[in-house]
mmCIF file of C-alpha atoms and ligand atoms in Angstrom:
data_model
loop_
_atom_site.group_PDB
_atom_site.id
_atom_site.type_symbol
_atom_site.label_atom_id
_atom_site.label_comp_id
_atom_site.label_asym_id
_atom_site.label_seq_id
_atom_site.Cartn_x
_atom_site.Cartn_y
_atom_site.Cartn_z
ATOM 1 C CA UNK A 1 1.307 3.102 -26.985
ATOM 2 C CA UNK A 2 -0.475 0.256 -28.433
ATOM 3 C CA UNK A 3 -3.349 2.568 -29.537
ATOM 4 C CA UNK A 4 -0.986 4.676 -31.481
ATOM 5 C CA UNK A 5 0.575 1.819 -33.321
ATOM 6 C CA UNK A 6 -2.911 0.526 -34.307
ATOM 7 C CA UNK A 7 -3.766 3.915 -35.477
ATOM 8 C CA UNK A 8 -0.466 4.028 -37.442
ATOM 9 C CA UNK A 9 -0.933 0.793 -38.909
ATOM 10 C CA UNK A 10 -4.317 2.088 -40.297
ATOM 11 C CA UNK A 11 -2.718 5.161 -41.858
ATOM 12 C CA UNK A 12 0.086 2.860 -43.515
ATOM 13 C CA UNK A 13 -0.275 -0.546 -44.780
ATOM 14 C CA UNK A 14 2.407 -3.272 -44.302
ATOM 15 C CA UNK A 15 5.449 -3.389 -41.649
ATOM 16 C CA UNK A 16 7.901 -1.389 -43.829
ATOM 17 C CA UNK A 17 5.962 1.775 -43.702
ATOM 18 C CA UNK A 18 5.835 1.551 -39.888
ATOM 19 C CA UNK A 19 9.626 0.755 -39.559
ATOM 20 C CA UNK A 20 10.845 3.675 -41.805
ATOM 21 C CA UNK A 21 8.399 5.882 -39.968
ATOM 22 C CA UNK A 22 9.362 4.577 -36.655
ATOM 23 C CA UNK A 23 13.108 4.828 -37.090
ATOM 24 C CA UNK A 24 13.127 8.334 -38.466
ATOM 25 C CA UNK A 25 10.027 10.388 -38.062
ATOM 26 C CA UNK A 26 7.878 9.495 -35.222
ATOM 27 C CA UNK A 27 10.532 10.252 -32.526
ATOM 28 C CA UNK A 28 10.483 13.562 -34.150
ATOM 29 C CA UNK A 29 6.919 14.178 -34.218
ATOM 30 C CA UNK A 30 6.531 12.933 -30.656
ATOM 31 C CA UNK A 31 9.127 15.303 -29.202
ATOM 32 C CA UNK A 32 7.861 18.443 -31.409
ATOM 33 C CA UNK A 33 4.253 17.623 -29.992
ATOM 34 C CA UNK A 34 5.615 17.237 -26.546
ATOM 35 C CA UNK A 35 4.371 13.858 -26.121
ATOM 36 C CA UNK A 36 7.475 12.819 -24.381
ATOM 37 C CA UNK A 37 7.735 15.461 -21.845
ATOM 38 C CA UNK A 38 10.825 15.598 -19.742
ATOM 39 C CA UNK A 39 9.454 13.896 -16.353
ATOM 40 C CA UNK A 40 11.268 12.946 -13.181
ATOM 41 C CA UNK A 41 9.794 9.585 -13.526
ATOM 42 C CA UNK A 42 12.295 6.506 -13.431
ATOM 43 C CA UNK A 43 11.377 4.957 -16.675
ATOM 44 C CA UNK A 44 13.325 2.677 -19.143
ATOM 45 C CA UNK A 45 12.875 3.896 -22.660
ATOM 46 C CA UNK A 46 10.310 1.418 -23.731
ATOM 47 C CA UNK A 47 11.237 -0.095 -27.201
ATOM 48 C CA UNK A 48 8.099 1.253 -29.289
ATOM 49 C CA UNK A 49 6.236 -1.453 -31.047
ATOM 50 C CA UNK A 50 8.560 -4.207 -31.407
ATOM 51 C CA UNK A 51 6.736 -6.484 -29.135
ATOM 52 C CA UNK A 52 2.948 -6.395 -28.374
ATOM 53 C CA UNK A 53 3.268 -5.612 -24.671
ATOM 54 C CA UNK A 54 0.700 -4.229 -22.451
ATOM 55 C CA UNK A 55 2.437 -0.914 -21.053
ATOM 56 C CA UNK A 56 1.397 -0.505 -17.450
ATOM 57 C CA UNK A 57 2.316 2.976 -15.425
ATOM 58 C CA UNK A 58 2.675 1.963 -11.747
ATOM 59 C CA UNK A 59 2.716 5.013 -9.352
ATOM 60 C CA UNK A 60 3.999 3.284 -5.940
ATOM 61 C CA UNK A 61 3.441 5.848 -2.865
ATOM 62 C CA UNK A 62 7.068 5.384 -1.876
ATOM 63 C CA UNK A 63 9.480 2.882 -0.064
ATOM 64 C CA UNK A 64 8.696 3.700 3.426
ATOM 65 C CA UNK A 65 8.562 0.303 5.101
ATOM 66 C CA UNK A 66 9.314 -3.300 4.668
ATOM 67 C CA UNK A 67 5.784 -3.823 3.706
ATOM 68 C CA UNK A 68 5.907 -1.572 1.032
ATOM 69 C CA UNK A 69 9.121 -3.083 -0.567
ATOM 70 C CA UNK A 70 7.291 -6.472 -0.562
ATOM 71 C CA UNK A 71 4.341 -4.800 -2.291
ATOM 72 C CA UNK A 72 6.307 -3.058 -4.765
ATOM 73 C CA UNK A 73 8.103 -6.564 -5.231
ATOM 74 C CA UNK A 74 4.814 -8.378 -5.804
ATOM 75 C CA UNK A 75 3.696 -5.877 -8.626
ATOM 76 C CA UNK A 76 7.255 -6.153 -10.290
ATOM 77 C CA UNK A 77 7.270 -9.876 -10.154
ATOM 78 C CA UNK A 78 3.899 -10.058 -11.766
ATOM 79 C CA UNK A 79 3.978 -7.335 -14.717
ATOM 80 C CA UNK A 80 7.192 -8.741 -16.370
ATOM 81 C CA UNK A 81 7.923 -8.863 -20.139
ATOM 82 C CA UNK A 82 7.639 -12.823 -19.749
ATOM 83 C CA UNK A 83 3.960 -12.123 -18.732
ATOM 84 C CA UNK A 84 3.432 -9.805 -21.558
ATOM 85 C CA UNK A 85 3.831 -6.382 -19.796
ATOM 86 C CA UNK A 86 6.034 -3.215 -20.027
ATOM 87 C CA UNK A 87 6.030 -1.750 -16.666
ATOM 88 C CA UNK A 88 6.960 1.887 -15.853
ATOM 89 C CA UNK A 89 7.512 2.215 -12.343
ATOM 90 C CA UNK A 90 7.559 5.588 -10.123
ATOM 91 C CA UNK A 91 8.438 5.952 -6.289
ATOM 92 C CA UNK A 92 6.614 9.109 -5.398
ATOM 93 C CA UNK A 93 8.557 9.013 -1.996
ATOM 94 C CA UNK A 94 5.346 9.362 0.099
ATOM 95 C CA UNK A 95 4.446 12.783 -1.606
ATOM 96 C CA UNK A 96 1.129 12.967 -3.199
ATOM 97 C CA UNK A 97 2.339 15.877 -5.949
ATOM 98 C CA UNK A 98 4.835 13.376 -7.204
ATOM 99 C CA UNK A 99 1.989 10.727 -7.669
ATOM 100 C CA UNK A 100 -0.044 13.343 -9.738
ATOM 101 C CA UNK A 101 3.212 13.996 -11.675
ATOM 102 C CA UNK A 102 3.883 10.502 -12.418
ATOM 103 C CA UNK A 103 0.208 9.666 -13.441
ATOM 104 C CA UNK A 104 0.200 12.776 -15.809
ATOM 105 C CA UNK A 105 3.155 11.431 -17.210
ATOM 106 C CA UNK A 106 1.643 7.976 -17.898
ATOM 107 C CA UNK A 107 -1.337 9.872 -19.603
ATOM 108 C CA UNK A 108 1.086 11.651 -21.757
ATOM 109 C CA UNK A 109 2.902 8.259 -22.638
ATOM 110 C CA UNK A 110 -0.451 6.880 -23.613
ATOM 111 C CA UNK A 111 0.213 3.659 -21.308
ATOM 112 C CA UNK A 112 -2.350 1.064 -21.713
ATOM 113 C CA UNK A 113 -3.117 0.839 -17.845
ATOM 114 C CA UNK A 114 -2.408 3.079 -14.751
ATOM 115 C CA UNK A 115 -1.825 1.469 -11.400
ATOM 116 C CA UNK A 116 -1.565 3.520 -8.272
ATOM 117 C CA UNK A 117 -1.500 3.218 -4.513
ATOM 118 C CA UNK A 118 -2.618 6.540 -3.355
ATOM 119 C CA UNK A 119 -0.373 7.897 -0.360
ATOM 120 C CA UNK A 120 -3.879 9.677 1.146
ATOM 121 C CA UNK A 121 -7.435 9.286 0.093
ATOM 122 C CA UNK A 122 -8.011 12.791 -0.907
ATOM 123 C CA UNK A 123 -7.052 15.126 -3.772
ATOM 124 C CA UNK A 124 -7.396 12.692 -6.885
ATOM 125 C CA UNK A 125 -10.566 13.830 -8.770
ATOM 126 C CA UNK A 126 -8.588 16.128 -11.355
ATOM 127 C CA UNK A 127 -5.980 13.744 -12.203
ATOM 128 C CA UNK A 128 -8.337 10.537 -12.440
ATOM 129 C CA UNK A 129 -10.650 12.654 -14.603
ATOM 130 C CA UNK A 130 -7.749 13.421 -17.101
ATOM 131 C CA UNK A 131 -7.006 9.624 -17.036
ATOM 132 C CA UNK A 132 -10.662 8.860 -17.782
ATOM 133 C CA UNK A 133 -10.652 11.607 -20.657
ATOM 134 C CA UNK A 134 -7.597 9.880 -22.123
ATOM 135 C CA UNK A 135 -9.421 6.461 -22.298
ATOM 136 C CA UNK A 136 -6.639 4.925 -19.766
ATOM 137 C CA UNK A 137 -8.171 2.499 -17.262
ATOM 138 C CA UNK A 138 -7.055 2.847 -13.671
ATOM 139 C CA UNK A 139 -6.576 0.109 -11.319
ATOM 140 C CA UNK A 140 -6.178 1.454 -7.711
ATOM 141 C CA UNK A 141 -4.047 -0.681 -5.231
ATOM 142 C CA UNK A 142 -3.451 -1.038 -1.527
ATOM 143 C CA UNK A 143 -5.039 2.169 -0.280
ATOM 144 C CA UNK A 144 -8.265 3.890 -1.572
ATOM 145 C CA UNK A 145 -9.261 7.135 -2.887
ATOM 146 C CA UNK A 146 -12.041 9.316 -1.725
ATOM 147 C CA UNK A 147 -13.452 10.801 -4.816
ATOM 148 C CA UNK A 148 -16.908 12.129 -6.021
ATOM 149 C CA UNK A 149 -17.130 9.921 -9.112
ATOM 150 C CA UNK A 150 -16.517 6.375 -8.631
ATOM 151 C CA UNK A 151 -16.434 5.737 -12.222
ATOM 152 C CA UNK A 152 -12.921 7.265 -12.461
ATOM 153 C CA UNK A 153 -11.321 4.002 -11.507
ATOM 154 C CA UNK A 154 -11.977 0.708 -12.787
ATOM 155 C CA UNK A 155 -11.385 -1.497 -9.727
ATOM 156 C CA UNK A 156 -9.458 -1.615 -6.164
ATOM 157 C CA UNK A 157 -7.349 -4.176 -4.898
ATOM 158 C CA UNK A 158 -6.482 -4.163 -0.978
ATOM 159 C CA UNK A 159 -7.020 -5.006 2.477
ATOM 160 C CA UNK A 160 -9.913 -4.313 5.190
ATOM 161 C CA UNK A 161 -8.082 -1.869 7.310
ATOM 162 C CA UNK A 162 -11.183 -1.370 9.634
ATOM 163 C CA UNK A 163 -11.258 -5.159 10.147
ATOM 164 C CA UNK A 164 -7.340 -5.111 11.035
ATOM 165 C CA UNK A 165 -8.173 -2.372 13.439
ATOM 166 C CA UNK A 166 -11.077 -4.272 15.045
ATOM 167 C CA UNK A 167 -9.052 -7.485 15.242
ATOM 168 C CA UNK A 168 -6.537 -5.447 17.611
ATOM 169 C CA UNK A 169 -9.123 -4.432 19.748
ATOM 170 C CA UNK A 170 -10.490 -7.952 20.022
ATOM 171 C CA UNK A 171 -7.108 -9.363 20.729
ATOM 172 C CA UNK A 172 -6.712 -6.936 23.444
ATOM 173 C CA UNK A 173 -10.114 -7.874 25.079
ATOM 174 C CA UNK A 174 -8.754 -11.446 25.267
ATOM 175 C CA UNK A 175 -5.636 -10.607 26.317
ATOM 176 C CA UNK A 176 -6.922 -8.380 29.438
ATOM 177 C CA UNK A 177 -9.581 -11.269 29.965
ATOM 178 C CA UNK A 178 -6.704 -13.675 30.214
ATOM 179 C CA UNK A 179 -4.853 -11.708 32.483
ATOM 180 C CA UNK A 180 -8.007 -11.042 34.889
ATOM 181 C CA UNK A 181 -7.490 -7.211 34.070
ATOM 182 C CA UNK A 182 -11.058 -6.572 32.398
ATOM 183 C CA UNK A 183 -11.965 -3.878 35.083
ATOM 184 C CA UNK A 184 -8.389 -2.309 35.516
ATOM 185 C CA UNK A 185 -7.937 1.100 33.868
ATOM 186 C CA UNK A 186 -5.846 0.436 30.821
ATOM 187 C CA UNK A 187 -3.423 3.413 29.382
ATOM 188 C CA UNK A 188 -3.138 2.913 25.707
ATOM 189 C CA UNK A 189 -0.892 5.012 23.201
ATOM 190 C CA UNK A 190 -1.549 4.688 19.296
ATOM 191 C CA UNK A 191 1.356 5.275 16.841
ATOM 192 C CA UNK A 192 -0.639 6.170 13.643
ATOM 193 C CA UNK A 193 0.504 5.788 9.874
ATOM 194 C CA UNK A 194 0.337 8.557 7.483
ATOM 195 C CA UNK A 195 -2.597 10.628 8.591
ATOM 196 C CA UNK A 196 -5.615 10.375 5.845
ATOM 197 C CA UNK A 197 -4.351 6.902 4.457
ATOM 198 C CA UNK A 198 -6.898 4.330 4.207
ATOM 199 C CA UNK A 199 -4.591 2.095 6.565
ATOM 200 C CA UNK A 200 -4.635 4.675 9.301
ATOM 201 C CA UNK A 201 -8.141 5.742 8.871
ATOM 202 C CA UNK A 202 -9.262 2.274 9.019
ATOM 203 C CA UNK A 203 -6.936 0.720 11.790
ATOM 204 C CA UNK A 204 -7.774 4.251 13.894
ATOM 205 C CA UNK A 205 -11.575 3.707 13.489
ATOM 206 C CA UNK A 206 -11.466 0.064 13.565
ATOM 207 C CA UNK A 207 -9.679 -0.159 16.878
ATOM 208 C CA UNK A 208 -11.777 2.866 18.358
ATOM 209 C CA UNK A 209 -14.760 0.977 17.488
ATOM 210 C CA UNK A 210 -13.859 -1.569 20.032
ATOM 211 C CA UNK A 211 -12.016 0.522 22.585
ATOM 212 C CA UNK A 212 -15.695 2.515 22.984
ATOM 213 C CA UNK A 213 -17.105 -0.330 24.346
ATOM 214 C CA UNK A 214 -14.486 -0.374 27.425
ATOM 215 C CA UNK A 215 -14.821 2.465 29.609
ATOM 216 C CA UNK A 216 -11.594 1.423 31.646
ATOM 217 C CA UNK A 217 -9.593 1.646 28.357
ATOM 218 C CA UNK A 218 -7.919 5.256 28.060
ATOM 219 C CA UNK A 219 -6.370 6.076 24.654
ATOM 220 C CA UNK A 220 -3.872 8.674 26.457
ATOM 221 C CA UNK A 221 -2.641 9.810 22.641
ATOM 222 C CA UNK A 222 -2.773 9.072 19.074
ATOM 223 C CA UNK A 223 0.050 10.515 17.030
ATOM 224 C CA UNK A 224 1.509 9.905 13.554
ATOM 225 C CA UNK A 225 4.799 8.413 12.898
ATOM 226 C CA UNK A 226 4.035 8.268 9.037
ATOM 227 C CA UNK A 227 4.894 4.484 8.848
ATOM 228 C CA UNK A 228 8.756 4.685 9.162
ATOM 229 C CA UNK A 229 10.937 3.169 11.952
ATOM 230 C CA UNK A 230 12.751 6.575 12.659
ATOM 231 C CA UNK A 231 9.663 8.603 13.392
ATOM 232 C CA UNK A 232 8.276 5.577 15.305
ATOM 233 C CA UNK A 233 11.133 5.676 17.766
ATOM 234 C CA UNK A 234 11.021 9.538 18.084
ATOM 235 C CA UNK A 235 7.169 9.792 18.977
ATOM 236 C CA UNK A 236 7.383 6.827 21.271
ATOM 237 C CA UNK A 237 10.395 8.382 22.881
ATOM 238 C CA UNK A 238 8.293 11.416 23.660
ATOM 239 C CA UNK A 239 5.244 9.497 24.914
ATOM 240 C CA UNK A 240 7.355 7.600 27.286
ATOM 241 C CA UNK A 241 8.457 10.733 28.773
ATOM 242 C CA UNK A 242 4.830 12.292 28.874
ATOM 243 C CA UNK A 243 3.204 9.378 30.418
ATOM 244 C CA UNK A 244 4.661 7.610 33.292
ATOM 245 C CA UNK A 245 2.324 4.431 32.913
ATOM 246 C CA UNK A 246 1.551 2.802 29.571
ATOM 247 C CA UNK A 247 0.101 -0.241 29.435
ATOM 248 C CA UNK A 248 -0.468 -0.666 25.706
ATOM 249 C CA UNK A 249 1.184 0.358 22.617
ATOM 250 C CA UNK A 250 -0.879 0.163 19.493
ATOM 251 C CA UNK A 251 1.549 0.693 16.391
ATOM 252 C CA UNK A 252 -0.056 0.731 12.994
ATOM 253 C CA UNK A 253 2.923 -0.736 10.945
ATOM 254 C CA UNK A 254 5.910 -2.894 12.033
ATOM 255 C CA UNK A 255 8.372 -0.415 11.036
ATOM 256 C CA UNK A 256 7.007 2.161 13.573
ATOM 257 C CA UNK A 257 6.904 -0.707 16.255
ATOM 258 C CA UNK A 258 10.571 -1.497 15.701
ATOM 259 C CA UNK A 259 11.507 2.131 16.224
ATOM 260 C CA UNK A 260 9.215 2.078 19.316
ATOM 261 C CA UNK A 261 10.948 -0.930 20.710
ATOM 262 C CA UNK A 262 14.364 0.702 20.503
ATOM 263 C CA UNK A 263 12.848 3.692 22.412
ATOM 264 C CA UNK A 264 11.599 1.358 25.195
ATOM 265 C CA UNK A 265 14.813 -0.503 25.251
ATOM 266 C CA UNK A 266 16.572 3.071 25.991
ATOM 267 C CA UNK A 267 14.118 4.100 28.441
ATOM 268 C CA UNK A 268 14.421 0.939 30.269
ATOM 269 C CA UNK A 269 10.681 0.139 29.624
ATOM 270 C CA UNK A 270 9.897 -3.619 29.432
ATOM 271 C CA UNK A 271 7.565 -4.647 26.671
ATOM 272 C CA UNK A 272 6.096 -7.750 25.006
ATOM 273 C CA UNK A 273 4.706 -11.246 26.582
ATOM 274 C CA UNK A 274 6.054 -10.380 29.991
ATOM 275 C CA UNK A 275 6.466 -6.666 29.830
ATOM 276 C CA UNK A 276 4.955 -3.399 31.305
ATOM 277 C CA UNK A 277 4.014 -2.602 27.906
ATOM 278 C CA UNK A 278 1.827 -5.299 25.389
ATOM 279 C CA UNK A 279 2.740 -4.427 21.903
ATOM 280 C CA UNK A 280 0.224 -4.606 19.305
ATOM 281 C CA UNK A 281 1.546 -4.252 15.655
ATOM 282 C CA UNK A 282 0.095 -4.313 11.992
ATOM 283 C CA UNK A 283 1.445 -5.979 8.820
ATOM 284 C CA UNK A 284 3.221 -8.938 9.898
ATOM 285 C CA UNK A 285 6.456 -8.721 7.873
ATOM 286 C CA UNK A 286 9.155 -11.363 8.565
ATOM 287 C CA UNK A 287 11.326 -9.300 10.961
ATOM 288 C CA UNK A 288 8.378 -8.643 13.221
ATOM 289 C CA UNK A 289 7.044 -12.072 12.997
ATOM 290 C CA UNK A 290 10.390 -13.396 14.517
ATOM 291 C CA UNK A 291 9.979 -10.864 17.320
ATOM 292 C CA UNK A 292 6.317 -12.236 17.886
ATOM 293 C CA UNK A 293 8.012 -15.736 18.066
ATOM 294 C CA UNK A 294 10.636 -14.399 20.823
ATOM 295 C CA UNK A 295 7.629 -12.573 22.767
ATOM 296 C CA UNK A 296 8.963 -9.148 22.191
ATOM 297 C CA UNK A 297 5.724 -8.227 20.022
ATOM 298 C CA UNK A 298 2.237 -9.963 21.801
ATOM 299 C CA UNK A 299 0.458 -9.974 18.359
ATOM 300 C CA UNK A 300 0.711 -8.843 14.815
ATOM 301 C CA UNK A 301 -2.460 -8.035 12.469
ATOM 302 C CA UNK A 302 -1.273 -9.206 9.149
ATOM 303 C CA UNK A 303 -1.772 -6.979 6.055
ATOM 304 C CA UNK A 304 -1.037 -8.876 2.873
ATOM 305 C CA UNK A 305 1.188 -7.083 0.624
ATOM 306 C CA UNK A 306 1.220 -9.960 -2.239
ATOM 307 C CA UNK A 307 -1.521 -8.084 -4.616
ATOM 308 C CA UNK A 308 0.690 -7.985 -7.895
ATOM 309 C CA UNK A 309 -0.965 -11.199 -9.196
ATOM 310 C CA UNK A 310 -4.618 -9.596 -8.861
ATOM 311 C CA UNK A 311 -3.373 -6.686 -11.512
ATOM 312 C CA UNK A 312 -2.528 -9.506 -13.896
ATOM 313 C CA UNK A 313 -5.664 -11.150 -13.574
ATOM 314 C CA UNK A 314 -7.886 -8.185 -13.781
ATOM 315 C CA UNK A 315 -5.795 -6.777 -16.686
ATOM 316 C CA UNK A 316 -6.127 -9.960 -18.728
ATOM 317 C CA UNK A 317 -9.905 -9.995 -18.058
ATOM 318 C CA UNK A 318 -10.200 -6.466 -19.259
ATOM 319 C CA UNK A 319 -8.212 -7.491 -22.164
ATOM 320 C CA UNK A 320 -10.438 -10.221 -23.066
ATOM 321 C CA UNK A 321 -13.617 -7.735 -22.664
ATOM 322 C CA UNK A 322 -14.570 -9.426 -19.570
ATOM 323 C CA UNK A 323 -16.269 -7.990 -16.405
ATOM 324 C CA UNK A 324 -14.330 -7.402 -13.327
ATOM 325 C CA UNK A 325 -15.222 -6.938 -9.703
ATOM 326 C CA UNK A 326 -15.385 -3.374 -8.099
ATOM 327 C CA UNK A 327 -13.073 -4.609 -5.445
ATOM 328 C CA UNK A 328 -10.887 -7.378 -4.434
ATOM 329 C CA UNK A 329 -9.810 -7.814 -0.678
ATOM 330 C CA UNK A 330 -6.836 -10.035 -0.099
ATOM 331 C CA UNK A 331 -6.916 -12.654 2.756
ATOM 332 C CA UNK A 332 -4.995 -11.693 6.111
ATOM 333 C CA UNK A 333 -3.962 -13.585 9.239
ATOM 334 C CA UNK A 334 -3.442 -12.655 12.715
ATOM 335 C CA UNK A 335 -0.089 -13.917 14.457
ATOM 336 C CA UNK A 336 0.554 -14.398 18.071
ATOM 337 C CA UNK A 337 3.400 -16.754 19.734
ATOM 338 C CA UNK A 338 0.787 -19.590 19.645
ATOM 339 C CA UNK A 339 0.730 -19.902 15.646
ATOM 340 C CA UNK A 340 3.615 -17.878 14.332
ATOM 341 C CA UNK A 341 6.056 -20.977 14.331
ATOM 342 C CA UNK A 342 4.210 -22.549 11.586
ATOM 343 C CA UNK A 343 4.499 -19.558 9.278
ATOM 344 C CA UNK A 344 7.869 -18.547 10.000
ATOM 345 C CA UNK A 345 9.825 -20.664 7.772
ATOM 346 C CA UNK A 346 8.139 -20.365 4.182
ATOM 347 C CA UNK A 347 7.615 -16.501 4.839
ATOM 348 C CA UNK A 348 9.014 -14.688 1.878
ATOM 349 C CA UNK A 349 8.379 -11.209 3.245
HETATM 350 C C1 LIG B 401 -1.484 -1.034 4.526
HETATM 351 C C2 LIG B 401 -0.029 0.010 3.766
HETATM 352 C C3 LIG B 401 0.672 0.426 4.758
HETATM 353 C C4 LIG B 401 1.458 -0.515 5.603
HETATM 354 C C5 LIG B 401 2.535 0.050 6.012
HETATM 355 O O1 LIG B 401 -2.585 -1.220 3.432
HETATM 356 O O2 LIG B 401 -0.670 0.843 2.773
HETATM 357 O O3 LIG B 401 1.438 1.274 4.502
HETATM 358 O O4 LIG B 401 0.469 -1.091 6.739
HETATM 359 C C6 LIG B 401 2.881 0.983 4.586
HETATM 360 O O5 LIG B 401 3.567 -0.502 6.230
HETATM 361 O O6 LIG B 401 3.635 2.020 4.805
HETATM 362 ZN ZN1 LIG B 402 14.976 -10.387 20.313
#
């Protein structure tokens, strides 16, 4: 948008020419040239040119989990009119085609930056090439893309999903040592997130890397529950029917863990600190940390959703013509009953 205004400024001198043009002619030109194509993207009709705001199109992958809600909030709180931004937000409801449509609409609206959290890693080469051809920088956030030409995005902000998976494996090693069960056969089931998403790939591979060092660990089954509580309950209920003895549940986000806990309660299977099934979860959202504190979840591997401020810092650098890193990995913790208490009170998400 800013680029069009600068162009118009070149053609007509003085503000009057612009105002007259904007008020009566420009909308017609845009509509007749299809620049404002009808799109199912939730967008506020942004006030063209009255303030010098940086227009950012944000394609969020969904609203599937408590973590995602916190992630969206952190972006919306960082990119406000007060901080100099006009944010166009789209929720893709965990469907890649909705994200591609949203990115295309941002391109046709000539936003200044595109920010997006890719639902899965594959399938982005074409639309990111279109953004590059339009000269719009792309900032990837949270999950990662798997593309041929890495120049199609400017930078990535996120978390180390592989390290999160390894942390889960290392915690289990310590837990079994403590219980003197290192040599016992350990039956493990895994609730995976969206298959092909960075979080699922990293957490699966990271945990399996540690599990491969213990031939007495048996991963009975890994199945996706798409990061939602409802699917988590459904898949866990099936696993409880299929496997008479489950020693460990590895659930790749807290929402699926909450669903799985309901399934275990309904099946009369004990879990958590003194239960039959040790529960390993990921995300560390507040509700789950309370369950760590109560001993219902043994350990929660944090994935930090507070990433919005990184976008603001990066865009400011780019606006000033400064170099930015190729990636920004946010800090994260691991919570057990021993340390969760001191984090609970001021946990905002
Ligand atoms: C992790 C993020 C995952 C969370 C889930 O980086 O992509 O997506 O772990 C969310 O809660 O659905
Ligand atoms: Zn409780």
